[in-house]
PDB file of C-alpha atoms in Angstrom:
ATOM      1  CA  MET I   1     -59.535   4.708  -7.706  1.00  0.00           C
ATOM      2  CA  VAL I   2     -57.806   4.182 -11.034  1.00  0.00           C
ATOM      3  CA  ALA I   3     -56.039   7.539 -10.699  1.00  0.00           C
ATOM      4  CA  PHE I   4     -54.835   6.560  -7.234  1.00  0.00           C
ATOM      5  CA  LEU I   5     -53.487   3.273  -8.624  1.00  0.00           C
ATOM      6  CA  TYR I   6     -51.570   5.167 -11.336  1.00  0.00           C
ATOM      7  CA  VAL I   7     -50.057   7.480  -8.735  1.00  0.00           C
ATOM      8  CA  TYR I   8     -49.067   4.463  -6.631  1.00  0.00           C
ATOM      9  CA  ILE I   9     -47.410   2.730  -9.608  1.00  0.00           C
ATOM     10  CA  ILE I  10     -45.555   5.868 -10.682  1.00  0.00           C
ATOM     11  CA  GLY I  11     -44.381   6.451  -7.109  1.00  0.00           C
ATOM     12  CA  PHE I  12     -43.206   2.853  -6.838  1.00  0.00           C
ATOM     13  CA  ILE I  13     -41.280   3.093 -10.124  1.00  0.00           C
ATOM     14  CA  ALA I  14     -39.719   6.398  -9.058  1.00  0.00           C
ATOM     15  CA  LEU I  15     -38.655   4.875  -5.729  1.00  0.00           C
ATOM     16  CA  LEU I  16     -37.198   1.854  -7.514  1.00  0.00           C
ATOM     17  CA  ILE I  17     -35.223   4.088  -9.884  1.00  0.00           C
ATOM     18  CA  PHE I  18     -33.942   6.145  -6.937  1.00  0.00           C
ATOM     19  CA  ILE I  19     -32.809   3.016  -5.090  1.00  0.00           C
ATOM     20  CA  LEU I  20     -31.045   1.581  -8.149  1.00  0.00           C
ATOM     21  CA  ALA I  21     -29.344   4.916  -8.839  1.00  0.00           C
ATOM     22  CA  SER I  22     -28.110   5.116  -5.242  1.00  0.00           C
ATOM     23  CA  LEU I  23     -26.648   1.595  -5.484  1.00  0.00           C
ATOM     24  CA  TYR I  24     -24.968   2.110  -8.847  1.00  0.00           C
ATOM     25  CA  ARG I  25     -21.173   2.290  -8.655  1.00  0.00           C
ATOM     26  CA  VAL I  26     -18.603   3.170 -11.321  1.00  0.00           C
ATOM     27  CA  VAL I  27     -15.024   2.312 -10.430  1.00  0.00           C
ATOM     28  CA  PRO I  28     -12.702   5.306 -10.995  1.00  0.00           C
ATOM     29  CA  ALA I  29      -9.614   5.046 -13.168  1.00  0.00           C
ATOM     30  CA  ASP I  30      -6.555   3.635 -11.348  1.00  0.00           C
ATOM     31  CA  PHE I  31      -8.721   1.713  -8.892  1.00  0.00           C
ATOM     32  CA  ALA I  32     -10.128  -1.786  -8.616  1.00  0.00           C
ATOM     33  CA  ASP I  33     -13.134  -2.784  -6.515  1.00  0.00           C
ATOM     34  CA  VAL I  34     -12.830  -6.241  -4.990  1.00  0.00           C
ATOM     35  CA  VAL I  35     -16.402  -7.404  -4.402  1.00  0.00           C
ATOM     36  CA  ILE I  36     -17.219 -10.378  -2.177  1.00  0.00           C
ATOM     37  CA  GLN I  37     -20.748 -11.728  -2.472  1.00  0.00           C
ATOM     38  CA  SER I  38     -22.145 -15.120  -1.456  1.00  0.00           C
ATOM     39  CA  GLY I  39     -18.624 -16.362  -0.803  1.00  0.00           C
ATOM     40  CA  LYS I  40     -17.478 -15.452  -4.312  1.00  0.00           C
ATOM     41  CA  THR I  41     -14.946 -12.751  -5.209  1.00  0.00           C
ATOM     42  CA  ARG I  42     -15.039 -10.586  -8.306  1.00  0.00           C
ATOM     43  CA  VAL I  43     -12.931  -7.640  -9.430  1.00  0.00           C
ATOM     44  CA  TYR I  44     -14.382  -4.593 -11.189  1.00  0.00           C
ATOM     45  CA  SER I  45     -11.947  -2.203 -12.838  1.00  0.00           C
ATOM     46  CA  PRO I  46     -11.489  -0.171 -16.037  1.00  0.00           C
ATOM     47  CA  HIS I  47      -8.196  -2.065 -16.487  1.00  0.00           C
ATOM     48  CA  LYS I  48      -8.666  -5.382 -18.280  1.00  0.00           C
ATOM     49  CA  GLN I  49      -5.596  -6.940 -16.675  1.00  0.00           C
ATOM     50  CA  TYR I  50      -7.572  -6.949 -13.420  1.00  0.00           C
ATOM     51  CA  SER I  51     -11.088  -7.304 -14.838  1.00  0.00           C
ATOM     52  CA  PRO I  52     -10.876  -9.457 -18.006  1.00  0.00           C
ATOM     53  CA  ASP I  53     -14.420  -8.643 -19.117  1.00  0.00           C
ATOM     54  CA  GLY I  54     -13.725  -4.921 -18.687  1.00  0.00           C
ATOM     55  CA  LYS I  55     -16.650  -4.318 -16.348  1.00  0.00           C
ATOM     56  CA  SER I  56     -16.140  -1.280 -14.146  1.00  0.00           C
ATOM     57  CA  ALA I  57     -19.723  -0.676 -12.989  1.00  0.00           C
ATOM     58  CA  TYR I  58     -22.068  -2.646 -10.754  1.00  0.00           C
ATOM     59  CA  PHE I  59     -24.878  -2.318  -8.234  1.00  0.00           C
ATOM     60  CA  GLN I  60     -23.514  -2.372  -4.693  1.00  0.00           C
ATOM     61  CA  ILE I  61     -25.918  -4.158  -2.370  1.00  0.00           C
ATOM     62  CA  PRO I  62     -25.233  -3.185   1.273  1.00  0.00           C
ATOM     63  CA  SER I  63     -23.435  -5.781   3.397  1.00  0.00           C
ATOM     64  CA  TRP I  64     -26.301  -5.778   5.927  1.00  0.00           C
ATOM     65  CA  PHE I  65     -28.751  -7.046   3.289  1.00  0.00           C
ATOM     66  CA  PHE I  66     -28.904 -10.703   4.286  1.00  0.00           C
ATOM     67  CA  LEU I  67     -31.687 -12.006   2.028  1.00  0.00           C
ATOM     68  CA  PHE I  68     -30.388 -14.680  -0.362  1.00  0.00           C
ATOM     69  CA  ARG I  69     -26.854 -13.689   0.786  1.00  0.00           C
ATOM     70  CA  LEU I  70     -26.888 -10.793  -1.680  1.00  0.00           C
ATOM     71  CA  GLY I  71     -25.055  -8.377   0.634  1.00  0.00           C
ATOM     72  CA  MET I  72     -21.628  -7.305  -0.608  1.00  0.00           C
ATOM     73  CA  GLN I  73     -18.304  -6.516   0.978  1.00  0.00           C
ATOM     74  CA  VAL I  74     -16.417  -4.050  -1.196  1.00  0.00           C
ATOM     75  CA  HIS I  75     -12.721  -3.159  -0.920  1.00  0.00           C
ATOM     76  CA  ARG I  76     -11.476  -0.323  -3.146  1.00  0.00           C
ATOM     77  CA  ILE I  77      -7.842  -0.964  -4.034  1.00  0.00           C
ATOM     78  CA  PRO I  78      -5.586   1.763  -5.539  1.00  0.00           C
ATOM     79  CA  LEU I  79      -3.677   0.724  -8.652  1.00  0.00           C
ATOM     80  CA  LYS I  80      -1.362   3.722  -9.002  1.00  0.00           C
ATOM     81  CA  ILE I  81       2.165   3.738  -7.595  1.00  0.00           C
ATOM     82  CA  ILE I  82       2.119   4.018  -3.799  1.00  0.00           C
ATOM     83  CA  PRO I  83       5.051   5.637  -1.949  1.00  0.00           C
ATOM     84  CA  ILE I  84       5.988   4.106   1.393  1.00  0.00           C
ATOM     85  CA  ASN I  85       8.074   6.578   3.410  1.00  0.00           C
ATOM     86  CA  VAL I  86      10.299   5.489   6.280  1.00  0.00           C
ATOM     87  CA  PRO I  87      11.828   8.684   7.713  1.00  0.00           C
ATOM     88  CA  ASN I  88      14.655   8.616  10.252  1.00  0.00           C
ATOM     89  CA  PHE I  89      15.290   4.885   9.936  1.00  0.00           C
ATOM     90  CA  LEU I  90      17.797   3.811  12.592  1.00  0.00           C
ATOM     91  CA  ALA I  91      20.311   1.356  11.131  1.00  0.00           C
ATOM     92  CA  PHE I  92      23.516  -0.371  12.231  1.00  0.00           C
ATOM     93  CA  ASP I  93      26.615  -1.431  10.355  1.00  0.00           C
ATOM     94  CA  LYS I  94      28.583  -4.640  10.950  1.00  0.00           C
ATOM     95  CA  ASP I  95      30.447  -2.992  13.859  1.00  0.00           C
ATOM     96  CA  ARG I  96      27.168  -1.793  15.423  1.00  0.00           C
ATOM     97  CA  ALA I  97      27.846   1.833  14.438  1.00  0.00           C
ATOM     98  CA  ARG I  98      24.520   3.667  14.461  1.00  0.00           C
ATOM     99  CA  PHE I  99      23.258   5.954  11.725  1.00  0.00           C
ATOM    100  CA  VAL I 100      19.978   7.300  10.409  1.00  0.00           C
ATOM    101  CA  CYS I 101      18.672   7.549   6.862  1.00  0.00           C
ATOM    102  CA  ASP I 102      15.393   8.024   5.034  1.00  0.00           C
ATOM    103  CA  ILE I 103      13.964   5.196   2.944  1.00  0.00           C
ATOM    104  CA  ILE I 104      11.420   5.698   0.184  1.00  0.00           C
ATOM    105  CA  THR I 105       9.858   2.610  -1.356  1.00  0.00           C
ATOM    106  CA  TYR I 106       7.518   2.662  -4.338  1.00  0.00           C
ATOM    107  CA  VAL I 107       5.087  -0.223  -4.745  1.00  0.00           C
ATOM    108  CA  VAL I 108       2.131  -1.010  -6.971  1.00  0.00           C
ATOM    109  CA  VAL I 109      -0.711  -3.502  -6.599  1.00  0.00           C
ATOM    110  CA  LYS I 110      -0.401  -6.444  -8.987  1.00  0.00           C
ATOM    111  CA  ASP I 111      -3.070  -8.693  -7.403  1.00  0.00           C
ATOM    112  CA  PRO I 112      -6.069  -6.715  -6.072  1.00  0.00           C
ATOM    113  CA  VAL I 113      -7.686  -9.792  -4.499  1.00  0.00           C
ATOM    114  CA  GLU I 114      -4.604 -10.652  -2.436  1.00  0.00           C
ATOM    115  CA  ALA I 115      -4.099  -6.979  -1.572  1.00  0.00           C
ATOM    116  CA  ALA I 116      -7.703  -6.761  -0.337  1.00  0.00           C
ATOM    117  CA  LYS I 117      -7.058  -9.676   2.026  1.00  0.00           C
ATOM    118  CA  ARG I 118      -4.033  -7.894   3.484  1.00  0.00           C
ATOM    119  CA  PHE I 119      -5.038  -4.244   3.844  1.00  0.00           C
ATOM    120  CA  ALA I 120      -8.592  -3.941   2.455  1.00  0.00           C
ATOM    121  CA  GLY I 121      -7.727  -0.702   0.631  1.00  0.00           C
ATOM    122  CA  ASP I 122      -6.683   1.072   3.852  1.00  0.00           C
ATOM    123  CA  LEU I 123      -3.448   2.867   2.897  1.00  0.00           C
ATOM    124  CA  ARG I 124      -2.658   3.617   6.541  1.00  0.00           C
ATOM    125  CA  VAL I 125      -2.512  -0.118   7.304  1.00  0.00           C
ATOM    126  CA  LEU I 126      -0.466  -0.700   4.151  1.00  0.00           C
ATOM    127  CA  ASN I 127       2.059   1.982   5.111  1.00  0.00           C
ATOM    128  CA  GLU I 128       2.436   0.687   8.653  1.00  0.00           C
ATOM    129  CA  GLN I 129       2.905  -2.955   7.705  1.00  0.00           C
ATOM    130  CA  ILE I 130       5.168  -2.459   4.679  1.00  0.00           C
ATOM    131  CA  SER I 131       7.283   0.057   6.633  1.00  0.00           C
ATOM    132  CA  VAL I 132       8.044  -2.646   9.186  1.00  0.00           C
ATOM    133  CA  ILE I 133       9.027  -5.081   6.427  1.00  0.00           C
ATOM    134  CA  VAL I 134      11.237  -2.487   4.698  1.00  0.00           C
ATOM    135  CA  GLN I 135      13.018  -1.625   7.941  1.00  0.00           C
ATOM    136  CA  SER I 136      13.738  -5.216   8.967  1.00  0.00           C
ATOM    137  CA  THR I 137      14.940  -6.174   5.472  1.00  0.00           C
ATOM    138  CA  THR I 138      17.198  -3.121   5.148  1.00  0.00           C
ATOM    139  CA  ARG I 139      18.642  -3.554   8.637  1.00  0.00           C
ATOM    140  CA  ASP I 140      19.518  -7.194   7.861  1.00  0.00           C
ATOM    141  CA  VAL I 141      21.604  -5.973   4.913  1.00  0.00           C
ATOM    142  CA  THR I 142      23.331  -2.989   6.566  1.00  0.00           C
ATOM    143  CA  THR I 143      24.487  -5.093   9.539  1.00  0.00           C
ATOM    144  CA  LYS I 144      26.655  -7.067   7.120  1.00  0.00           C
ATOM    145  CA  LYS I 145      28.481  -3.996   5.779  1.00  0.00           C
ATOM    146  CA  ALA I 146      30.775  -1.250   7.102  1.00  0.00           C
ATOM    147  CA  ILE I 147      29.158   2.149   7.377  1.00  0.00           C
ATOM    148  CA  ARG I 148      31.463   3.745   4.793  1.00  0.00           C
ATOM    149  CA  GLU I 149      30.537   0.972   2.387  1.00  0.00           C
ATOM    150  CA  VAL I 150      26.849   1.651   2.994  1.00  0.00           C
ATOM    151  CA  ILE I 151      27.228   5.398   2.377  1.00  0.00           C
ATOM    152  CA  ASN I 152      29.575   5.211  -0.613  1.00  0.00           C
ATOM    153  CA  ASN I 153      27.885   2.243  -2.293  1.00  0.00           C
ATOM    154  CA  ARG I 154      24.243   2.622  -1.384  1.00  0.00           C
ATOM    155  CA  GLN I 155      23.277   1.054  -4.714  1.00  0.00           C
ATOM    156  CA  ASP I 156      24.826  -2.213  -3.493  1.00  0.00           C
ATOM    157  CA  VAL I 157      22.572  -2.038  -0.447  1.00  0.00           C
ATOM    158  CA  ILE I 158      19.550  -1.383  -2.638  1.00  0.00           C
ATOM    159  CA  GLU I 159      20.426  -4.304  -4.914  1.00  0.00           C
ATOM    160  CA  ALA I 160      20.779  -6.588  -1.888  1.00  0.00           C
ATOM    161  CA  VAL I 161      17.486  -5.466  -0.342  1.00  0.00           C
ATOM    162  CA  THR I 162      15.390  -5.445  -3.532  1.00  0.00           C
ATOM    163  CA  PRO I 163      15.052  -9.201  -4.261  1.00  0.00           C
ATOM    164  CA  ILE I 164      14.300 -10.054  -0.621  1.00  0.00           C
ATOM    165  CA  LEU I 165      11.757  -7.268  -0.290  1.00  0.00           C
ATOM    166  CA  SER I 166      10.170  -8.112  -3.656  1.00  0.00           C
ATOM    167  CA  VAL I 167       9.489 -11.703  -2.626  1.00  0.00           C
ATOM    168  CA  THR I 168       8.111 -10.665   0.776  1.00  0.00           C
ATOM    169  CA  ILE I 169       5.650  -8.031  -0.456  1.00  0.00           C
ATOM    170  CA  SER I 170       4.500 -10.249  -3.338  1.00  0.00           C
ATOM    171  CA  ASN I 171       2.580 -12.126  -0.642  1.00  0.00           C
ATOM    172  CA  TRP I 172       0.638  -8.881  -0.192  1.00  0.00           C
ATOM    173  CA  GLY I 173      -0.263  -8.766  -3.877  1.00  0.00           C
ATOM    174  CA  LEU I 174       2.279  -5.978  -4.354  1.00  0.00           C
ATOM    175  CA  GLU I 175       5.147  -5.386  -6.770  1.00  0.00           C
ATOM    176  CA  LEU I 176       8.236  -3.390  -5.820  1.00  0.00           C
ATOM    177  CA  LYS I 177       8.988  -0.633  -8.346  1.00  0.00           C
ATOM    178  CA  SER I 178      11.975   1.065  -6.697  1.00  0.00           C
ATOM    179  CA  LEU I 179      13.775   1.695  -3.430  1.00  0.00           C
ATOM    180  CA  GLU I 180      15.789   4.770  -2.410  1.00  0.00           C
ATOM    181  CA  LEU I 181      18.142   5.429   0.507  1.00  0.00           C
ATOM    182  CA  ILE I 182      18.701   9.134   1.116  1.00  0.00           C
ATOM    183  CA  ASP I 183      19.962  11.685   3.626  1.00  0.00           C
ATOM    184  CA  PHE I 184      22.384   9.763   5.845  1.00  0.00           C
ATOM    185  CA  LYS I 185      22.934  11.425   9.207  1.00  0.00           C
ATOM    186  CA  ASP I 186      23.834  10.781  12.834  1.00  0.00           C
ATOM    187  CA  PRO I 187      21.060   9.953  15.320  1.00  0.00           C
ATOM    188  CA  THR I 188      19.873  13.051  17.183  1.00  0.00           C
ATOM    189  CA  ASP I 189      16.775  11.685  18.912  1.00  0.00           C
ATOM    190  CA  PRO I 190      17.573  10.862  22.571  1.00  0.00           C
ATOM    191  CA  SER I 191      15.331   7.801  22.300  1.00  0.00           C
ATOM    192  CA  PHE I 192      17.942   6.260  19.995  1.00  0.00           C
ATOM    193  CA  GLY I 193      20.321   5.995  22.958  1.00  0.00           C
ATOM    194  CA  ILE I 194      24.009   6.938  23.002  1.00  0.00           C
ATOM    195  CA  GLU I 195      24.865   9.904  20.800  1.00  0.00           C
ATOM    196  CA  SER I 196      26.680   8.919  17.614  1.00  0.00           C
ATOM    197  CA  LYS I 197      28.805  11.098  15.332  1.00  0.00           C
ATOM    198  CA  VAL I 198      29.894   8.444  12.869  1.00  0.00           C
ATOM    199  CA  ILE I 199      28.438  10.163   9.795  1.00  0.00           C
ATOM    200  CA  HIS I 200      29.902  13.494  10.918  1.00  0.00           C
ATOM    201  CA  ASP I 201      33.365  11.965  11.362  1.00  0.00           C
ATOM    202  CA  ILE I 202      33.261  10.223   7.975  1.00  0.00           C
ATOM    203  CA  SER I 203      32.148  13.446   6.272  1.00  0.00           C
ATOM    204  CA  SER I 204      35.014  15.324   7.953  1.00  0.00           C
ATOM    205  CA  ILE I 205      37.538  12.765   6.718  1.00  0.00           C
ATOM    206  CA  ILE I 206      36.186  12.975   3.160  1.00  0.00           C
ATOM    207  CA  GLU I 207      36.357  16.800   3.245  1.00  0.00           C
ATOM    208  CA  ARG I 208      39.980  16.713   4.410  1.00  0.00           C
ATOM    209  CA  GLN I 209      40.857  14.260   1.651  1.00  0.00           C
ATOM    210  CA  ILE I 210      39.326  16.604  -0.913  1.00  0.00           C
TER     211      ILE I 210
END
Protein backbone atom coordinates (compact mmCIF):
# COMPACT_ATOMS: atom_id res chain seq x y z
CA MET A 1 0.00 0.00 0.00
CA VAL A 2 2.79 2.36 0.99
CA ALA A 3 4.73 1.46 -2.16
CA PHE A 4 1.66 2.20 -4.26
CA LEU A 5 1.30 5.59 -2.56
CA TYR A 6 4.95 6.41 -3.35
CA VAL A 7 4.43 5.48 -6.99
CA TYR A 8 1.31 7.66 -7.10
CA ILE A 9 3.14 10.65 -5.59
CA ILE A 10 6.13 10.27 -7.91
CA GLY A 11 3.81 9.97 -10.91
CA PHE A 12 1.89 13.07 -9.83
CA ILE A 13 5.11 15.07 -9.40
CA ALA A 14 6.39 13.89 -12.79
CA LEU A 15 3.10 14.90 -14.43
CA LEU A 16 3.22 18.30 -12.73
CA ILE A 17 6.79 18.87 -13.93
CA PHE A 18 5.81 17.85 -17.47
CA ILE A 19 2.86 20.26 -17.47
CA LEU A 20 4.95 23.16 -16.14
CA ALA A 21 7.69 22.46 -18.68
CA SER A 22 5.16 22.44 -21.53
CA LEU A 23 3.77 25.81 -20.39
CA TYR A 24 7.14 27.48 -19.92
CA ARG A 25 7.92 30.13 -22.53
CA VAL A 26 11.13 32.07 -23.20
CA VAL A 27 10.73 35.07 -25.49
CA PRO A 28 13.32 35.01 -28.31
CA ALA A 29 15.63 37.95 -28.95
CA ASP A 30 14.06 40.70 -31.10
CA PHE A 31 10.55 39.77 -30.00
CA ALA A 32 8.11 40.88 -27.33
CA ASP A 33 5.21 38.82 -26.01
CA VAL A 34 2.16 40.90 -25.13
CA VAL A 35 0.27 38.86 -22.53
CA ILE A 36 -3.33 39.65 -21.59
CA GLN A 37 -4.61 37.96 -18.44
CA SER A 38 -7.58 38.85 -16.24
CA GLY A 39 -8.01 42.09 -18.14
CA LYS A 40 -4.42 43.15 -17.47
CA THR A 41 -1.66 43.51 -20.08
CA ARG A 42 2.00 42.76 -19.54
CA VAL A 43 4.98 42.70 -21.89
CA TYR A 44 7.74 40.09 -21.69
CA SER A 45 10.91 40.74 -23.66
CA PRO A 46 14.70 40.51 -23.33
CA HIS A 47 14.77 44.25 -24.14
CA LYS A 48 14.31 46.41 -21.04
CA GLN A 49 12.85 49.31 -23.01
CA TYR A 50 9.77 47.12 -23.51
CA SER A 51 9.95 45.06 -20.31
CA PRO A 52 11.39 47.29 -17.55
CA ASP A 53 11.95 44.40 -15.14
CA GLY A 54 13.78 42.46 -17.86
CA LYS A 55 11.56 39.39 -17.60
CA SER A 56 11.54 37.35 -20.79
CA ALA A 57 10.14 34.06 -19.47
CA TYR A 58 6.75 33.07 -18.11
CA PHE A 59 4.26 30.22 -17.87
CA GLN A 60 1.66 30.47 -20.63
CA ILE A 61 -1.72 29.31 -19.37
CA PRO A 62 -3.99 28.38 -22.32
CA SER A 63 -6.72 30.88 -23.18
CA TRP A 64 -9.41 28.20 -22.74
CA PHE A 65 -8.50 27.78 -19.05
CA PHE A 66 -11.32 29.76 -17.48
CA LEU A 67 -10.82 29.03 -13.77
CA PHE A 68 -10.05 32.22 -11.83
CA ARG A 69 -9.66 33.95 -15.25
CA LEU A 70 -6.09 32.64 -15.48
CA GLY A 71 -6.25 31.95 -19.23
CA MET A 72 -3.91 34.08 -21.32
CA GLN A 73 -4.03 35.69 -24.73
CA VAL A 74 -0.51 36.00 -26.11
CA HIS A 75 0.56 38.11 -29.10
CA ARG A 76 4.18 37.73 -30.24
CA ILE A 77 5.35 41.03 -31.72
CA PRO A 78 8.55 41.30 -33.84
CA LEU A 79 10.93 44.07 -32.79
CA LYS A 80 13.35 43.96 -35.72
CA ILE A 81 13.00 46.25 -38.73
CA ILE A 82 10.07 45.18 -40.91
CA PRO A 83 10.09 45.91 -44.67
CA ILE A 84 6.76 46.83 -46.23
CA ASN A 85 6.93 46.35 -50.01
CA VAL A 86 4.50 48.05 -52.38
CA PRO A 87 5.42 46.83 -55.89
CA ASN A 88 3.94 48.40 -59.02
CA PHE A 89 2.31 51.31 -57.20
CA LEU A 90 0.13 53.25 -59.64
CA ALA A 91 0.54 57.00 -59.10
CA PHE A 92 -0.58 60.22 -60.78
CA ASP A 93 1.05 63.60 -61.15
CA LYS A 94 -0.75 66.96 -60.96
CA ASP A 95 -1.80 66.64 -64.62
CA ARG A 96 -3.14 63.11 -64.05
CA ALA A 97 -0.22 61.53 -65.94
CA ARG A 98 0.02 57.90 -64.85
CA PHE A 99 3.20 56.13 -63.82
CA VAL A 100 4.28 53.14 -61.77
CA CYS A 101 7.00 52.81 -59.15
CA ASP A 102 8.01 50.49 -56.34
CA ILE A 103 7.86 51.69 -52.74
CA ILE A 104 9.80 50.11 -49.91
CA THR A 105 9.03 51.26 -46.38
CA TYR A 106 10.96 50.16 -43.31
CA VAL A 107 9.18 50.28 -39.95
CA VAL A 108 9.91 49.09 -36.44
CA VAL A 109 7.63 48.49 -33.46
CA LYS A 110 8.03 51.12 -30.75
CA ASP A 111 4.94 50.21 -28.67
CA PRO A 112 4.27 46.44 -28.57
CA VAL A 113 0.97 46.85 -26.71
CA GLU A 114 -0.49 49.21 -29.31
CA ALA A 115 0.92 47.06 -32.12
CA ALA A 116 -0.76 43.98 -30.62
CA LYS A 117 -4.11 45.78 -30.71
CA ARG A 118 -3.66 46.56 -34.40
CA PHE A 119 -2.19 43.42 -35.96
CA ALA A 120 -1.69 40.91 -33.12
CA GLY A 121 1.74 39.90 -34.46
CA ASP A 122 0.32 38.83 -37.85
CA LEU A 123 2.79 40.30 -40.37
CA ARG A 124 0.42 39.59 -43.26
CA VAL A 125 -2.20 41.90 -41.71
CA LEU A 126 0.49 44.49 -40.98
CA ASN A 127 1.73 44.44 -44.58
CA GLU A 128 -1.76 44.75 -46.03
CA GLN A 129 -2.87 47.62 -43.81
CA ILE A 130 0.35 49.65 -43.88
CA SER A 131 0.60 49.19 -47.67
CA VAL A 132 -2.77 50.89 -48.05
CA ILE A 133 -1.64 53.78 -45.84
CA VAL A 134 1.66 54.16 -47.73
CA GLN A 135 -0.11 54.20 -51.10
CA SER A 136 -2.73 56.79 -50.13
CA THR A 137 -0.15 59.06 -48.48
CA THR A 138 2.27 58.87 -51.42
CA ARG A 139 -0.48 59.43 -53.99
CA ASP A 140 -1.63 62.56 -52.12
CA VAL A 141 1.88 63.99 -52.52
CA THR A 142 2.54 63.01 -56.15
CA THR A 143 -0.75 64.53 -57.34
CA LYS A 144 0.61 67.93 -56.32
CA LYS A 145 3.77 67.63 -58.45
CA ALA A 146 4.70 67.29 -62.13
CA ILE A 147 5.96 63.88 -63.12
CA ARG A 148 9.43 65.15 -64.06
CA GLU A 149 9.67 66.76 -60.65
CA VAL A 150 8.73 63.47 -59.01
CA ILE A 151 11.35 61.51 -60.97
CA ASN A 152 14.19 64.03 -60.74
CA ASN A 153 13.57 65.04 -57.13
CA ARG A 154 12.23 61.90 -55.51
CA GLN A 155 13.87 62.93 -52.23
CA ASP A 156 11.45 65.87 -52.08
CA VAL A 157 8.57 63.41 -52.39
CA ILE A 158 10.04 61.25 -49.65
CA GLU A 159 10.49 64.26 -47.36
CA ALA A 160 6.88 65.29 -47.97
CA VAL A 161 5.51 61.80 -47.33
CA THR A 162 7.64 60.95 -44.29
CA PRO A 163 6.12 63.24 -41.61
CA ILE A 164 2.54 62.41 -42.63
CA LEU A 165 3.22 58.69 -42.73
CA SER A 166 5.14 58.81 -39.43
CA VAL A 167 2.21 60.35 -37.58
CA THR A 168 -0.29 57.91 -39.12
CA ILE A 169 1.59 54.69 -38.34
CA SER A 170 2.47 55.89 -34.83
CA ASN A 171 -1.16 55.06 -34.04
CA TRP A 172 -0.19 51.47 -34.83
CA GLY A 173 2.66 51.55 -32.32
CA LEU A 174 5.12 51.77 -35.22
CA GLU A 175 8.03 54.06 -36.06
CA LEU A 176 9.03 54.86 -39.63
CA LYS A 177 12.74 54.23 -40.26
CA SER A 178 12.99 55.00 -43.98
CA LEU A 179 11.08 55.20 -47.24
CA GLU A 180 12.37 54.51 -50.77
CA LEU A 181 10.88 55.18 -54.21
CA ILE A 182 12.52 53.11 -56.93
CA ASP A 183 12.15 51.86 -60.49
CA PHE A 184 9.84 54.38 -62.18
CA LYS A 185 8.14 52.98 -65.26
CA ASP A 186 5.05 53.24 -67.44
CA PRO A 187 1.98 51.16 -66.57
CA THR A 188 1.89 47.90 -68.53
CA ASP A 189 -0.94 46.09 -66.75
CA PRO A 190 -4.17 46.38 -68.79
CA SER A 191 -6.11 46.72 -65.53
CA PHE A 192 -4.50 50.15 -65.09
CA GLY A 193 -6.52 51.42 -68.06
CA ILE A 194 -5.23 53.54 -70.95
CA GLU A 195 -1.65 52.78 -71.93
CA SER A 196 0.80 55.46 -70.82
CA LYS A 197 4.30 56.16 -72.13
CA VAL A 198 5.09 59.20 -70.03
CA ILE A 199 8.20 57.72 -68.38
CA HIS A 200 9.42 56.44 -71.76
CA ASP A 201 8.99 59.87 -73.36
CA ILE A 202 10.77 61.66 -70.50
CA SER A 203 13.65 59.17 -70.64
CA SER A 204 13.94 59.72 -74.40
CA ILE A 205 14.11 63.49 -73.93
CA ILE A 206 16.81 63.15 -71.26
CA GLU A 207 18.86 60.84 -73.52
CA ARG A 208 18.66 63.31 -76.40
CA GLN A 209 19.76 66.13 -74.12
CA ILE A 210 22.77 64.09 -73.04
